[in-house]
Coordinates of C-alpha atoms in Angstrom, one line a residue:
X1264 CA -143.9 163.1 -19.5
X1265 CA -145.0 159.9 -21.3
X1266 CA -147.5 160.4 -24.1
X1267 CA -149.6 158.0 -26.1
X1268 CA -147.3 158.8 -29.1
X1269 CA -144.4 157.6 -27.0
X1270 CA -146.1 154.3 -26.3
X1271 CA -146.9 153.8 -30.0
X1272 CA -143.3 154.4 -30.9
X1273 CA -142.1 152.1 -28.1
X1274 CA -144.2 149.3 -29.5
X1275 CA -142.8 149.7 -33.0
X1276 CA -139.1 150.1 -32.2
X1277 CA -136.9 148.6 -35.0
X1278 CA -134.5 145.9 -34.0
X1279 CA -135.6 146.0 -30.4
X1280 CA -134.4 142.9 -28.5
X1281 CA -136.6 142.3 -25.5
X1282 CA -134.5 139.5 -24.0
X1283 CA -132.6 141.4 -21.3
X1284 CA -135.8 143.3 -20.3
X1285 CA -137.7 140.1 -19.9
X1286 CA -135.0 138.1 -18.1
X1287 CA -134.3 140.8 -15.5
X1288 CA -137.8 140.4 -14.1
X1289 CA -138.0 136.6 -14.5
X1290 CA -137.8 134.5 -11.3
X1291 CA -134.5 132.7 -10.9
X1292 CA -134.5 129.1 -12.1
X1293 CA -137.5 129.7 -14.3
X1294 CA -138.4 126.5 -16.2
X1295 CA -137.6 126.0 -19.8
X1296 CA -140.4 125.8 -22.3
X1297 CA -141.9 122.3 -22.7
X1298 CA -142.9 121.2 -26.2
X1299 CA -145.1 118.3 -25.1
X1300 CA -148.0 118.4 -24.7
X1301 CA -148.4 121.5 -26.8
X1302 CA -148.9 124.6 -24.6
X1303 CA -152.3 126.1 -24.2
X1304 CA -152.7 129.6 -25.7
X1305 CA -154.0 132.8 -24.3
X1306 CA -154.3 136.5 -25.1
X1307 CA -154.0 139.3 -22.5
X1308 CA -154.6 143.1 -22.8
X1309 CA -152.5 145.8 -21.2
X1310 CA -155.3 148.4 -21.3
X1311 CA -154.1 152.0 -21.0
X1312 CA -156.2 154.9 -20.1
X1313 CA -155.8 158.6 -19.1
X1314 CA -154.3 161.6 -20.8
X1315 CA -150.7 162.3 -22.0
X1316 CA -148.6 162.7 -18.9
X1317 CA -151.0 160.7 -16.8
X1318 CA -151.4 157.4 -18.5
X1319 CA -152.4 154.4 -16.4
X1320 CA -152.6 150.7 -17.1
X1321 CA -155.4 148.4 -15.9
X1322 CA -154.3 145.5 -13.7
X1323 CA -156.5 143.0 -11.9
X1324 CA -156.0 140.8 -8.9
X1325 CA -157.2 137.3 -9.7
X1326 CA -159.9 135.8 -7.6
X1327 CA -158.6 133.5 -4.8
X1328 CA -160.8 130.6 -5.9
X1329 CA -159.3 130.2 -9.4
X1330 CA -157.3 127.1 -10.2
X1331 CA -154.3 128.8 -11.7
X1332 CA -152.4 131.8 -10.5
X1333 CA -155.1 132.6 -7.9
X1334 CA -154.7 135.9 -6.0
X1335 CA -152.0 137.1 -8.3
X1336 CA -151.9 140.5 -10.1
X1337 CA -152.4 140.2 -13.8
X1338 CA -153.7 141.7 -17.0
X1339 CA -157.2 141.0 -18.1
X1340 CA -157.1 138.0 -20.4
X1341 CA -157.5 134.3 -20.8
X1342 CA -157.5 131.2 -22.9
X1343 CA -158.1 131.4 -26.6
X1344 CA -161.4 129.9 -27.8
X1345 CA -161.9 128.0 -31.0
X1346 CA -164.1 130.7 -32.6
X1347 CA -161.6 133.6 -31.8
X1348 CA -160.3 134.9 -35.1
X1349 CA -156.9 135.7 -33.6
X1350 CA -155.2 136.5 -30.3
X1351 CA -156.2 140.1 -30.4
X1352 CA -159.8 139.0 -30.4
X1353 CA -159.1 136.7 -27.5
X1354 CA -157.5 139.5 -25.4
X1355 CA -160.4 141.9 -26.1
X1356 CA -163.1 139.3 -25.4
X1357 CA -161.5 138.3 -22.2
X1358 CA -161.0 141.9 -21.1
X1359 CA -164.7 142.6 -21.8
X1360 CA -165.7 139.5 -19.8
X1361 CA -163.5 140.2 -16.8
X1362 CA -164.0 144.0 -16.5
X1363 CA -167.6 144.1 -17.6
X1364 CA -167.1 146.7 -20.3
X1365 CA -167.5 146.9 -24.1
X1366 CA -164.1 146.8 -25.7
X1367 CA -165.2 147.8 -29.2
X1368 CA -163.8 151.2 -28.6
X1369 CA -160.4 150.0 -27.6
X1370 CA -157.6 151.2 -29.9
X1371 CA -154.9 148.5 -30.2
X1372 CA -151.5 150.2 -30.1
X1373 CA -149.3 147.2 -30.7
X1374 CA -148.1 144.0 -29.1
X1375 CA -145.4 142.9 -26.6
X1376 CA -143.4 139.7 -26.9
X1377 CA -145.3 136.4 -26.6
X1378 CA -144.3 134.7 -23.3
X1379 CA -144.3 131.1 -22.1
X1380 CA -145.6 130.6 -18.5
X1381 CA -144.1 127.3 -17.1
X1382 CA -146.5 126.6 -14.1
X1383 CA -149.6 126.7 -16.2
X1384 CA -148.0 125.7 -19.5
X1385 CA -149.4 128.6 -21.5
X1386 CA -148.1 130.6 -24.4
X1387 CA -149.4 134.1 -23.7
X1388 CA -149.8 136.8 -26.4
X1389 CA -149.9 140.3 -24.9
X1390 CA -151.4 143.3 -26.6
X1391 CA -151.4 147.0 -25.6
X1392 CA -154.6 149.0 -26.1
X1393 CA -156.0 152.4 -25.2
X1394 CA -159.5 153.4 -24.1
X1395 CA -160.5 156.9 -23.0
X1396 CA -162.6 157.6 -21.1
X1397 CA -162.6 154.3 -19.2
X1398 CA -166.3 153.4 -18.6
X1399 CA -167.4 152.2 -15.1
X1400 CA -166.0 148.8 -14.5
X1401 CA -168.2 145.8 -13.5
X1402 CA -165.5 143.2 -12.8
X1403 CA -166.6 139.5 -12.9
X1404 CA -166.4 138.3 -9.2
X1405 CA -165.8 134.8 -10.4
X1406 CA -162.5 135.8 -11.9
X1407 CA -161.5 139.2 -10.5
X1408 CA -161.0 140.2 -6.9
X1409 CA -160.0 143.8 -7.5
X1410 CA -159.1 146.2 -10.3
X1411 CA -156.2 148.8 -10.1
X1412 CA -155.0 151.4 -12.4
X1413 CA -151.2 151.7 -12.1
X1414 CA -149.2 154.7 -13.3
X1415 CA -147.3 154.0 -16.5
X1416 CA -144.6 156.5 -15.4
X1417 CA -144.1 154.5 -12.2
X1418 CA -142.9 151.6 -14.2
X1419 CA -139.8 153.6 -15.1
X1420 CA -139.0 154.6 -11.5
X1421 CA -136.4 152.5 -9.7
X1422 CA -138.3 152.6 -6.4
X1423 CA -141.1 150.5 -7.8
X1424 CA -138.8 147.5 -8.4
X1425 CA -138.0 145.2 -5.5
X1426 CA -137.3 141.6 -4.5
X1427 CA -140.3 140.0 -2.9
X1428 CA -140.8 136.7 -1.1
X1429 CA -143.9 135.0 -2.4
X1430 CA -145.6 131.7 -1.5
X1431 CA -145.6 129.0 -4.1
X1432 CA -146.7 125.4 -4.2
X1433 CA -143.0 124.6 -3.7
X1434 CA -142.7 126.9 -0.7
X1435 CA -141.5 130.5 -0.2
X1436 CA -139.5 132.0 -3.1
X1437 CA -137.8 135.3 -3.7
X1438 CA -138.7 136.9 -7.0
X1439 CA -138.1 140.2 -8.8
X1440 CA -141.3 142.3 -8.6
X1441 CA -142.9 145.7 -9.1
X1442 CA -144.8 147.4 -6.2
X1443 CA -147.7 149.1 -7.9
X1444 CA -150.9 150.4 -6.2
X1445 CA -149.5 148.9 -3.0
X1446 CA -149.6 145.4 -4.6
X1447 CA -146.8 143.0 -5.5
X1448 CA -146.7 142.3 -9.2
X1449 CA -144.4 139.5 -10.2
X1450 CA -144.1 136.6 -12.7
X1451 CA -145.4 136.9 -16.2
X1452 CA -147.2 140.2 -15.6
X1453 CA -144.0 141.8 -14.2
X1454 CA -142.0 140.5 -17.2
X1455 CA -144.4 142.0 -19.7
X1456 CA -144.7 145.3 -17.8
X1457 CA -140.9 145.6 -17.7
X1458 CA -140.6 145.0 -21.4
X1459 CA -143.1 147.9 -21.9
X1460 CA -141.1 150.1 -19.5
X1461 CA -137.8 149.4 -21.3
X1462 CA -139.3 150.1 -24.7
X1463 CA -140.7 153.5 -23.4
X1464 CA -137.4 154.3 -21.7
X1465 CA -135.6 153.7 -25.1
X1466 CA -138.0 156.1 -26.8
X1467 CA -137.6 158.8 -24.2
X1468 CA -133.8 158.4 -24.4

């Protein structure tokens, strides 16, 4: 059984090296980080909800008309604005805008490792929060095609990991992925989810 206390502990592990967890879900041949021009910056929120033993994480499927990463599964989040005090504020503001909820009651549990996304040239700062009960969602149709709540426990199950063929601008590509809520989750979101899963597995022993 995974509890909220387990998640808190997982996010504060001393001397945890996320490298292996992140690389194992990264597409082969993933581009190196470019320094110029300076990457854009974004914050995302892995929003947990539910009771101990039944925790879920909110995922969205991006609208098909978006310029970047359209149709992909993701965390709520987006580009940092000049008046955002920090990346936590960015993540909460974007989650509120995308899901149509007030995020003032979200308890931030910790952060995952910042991640560079080569195709869109973004540095992404992921945070893990908790909100219970989850209010009715009113997703913004301009940004969100659908919302799912994936089981956190499922992230630790080997059967949820697979190799999937996805279509990219360069043609079909085989990538590591999760199958969650009957959706293929790959790329940056899968990398971040896998870091969370490995952290939790380390706590559970």
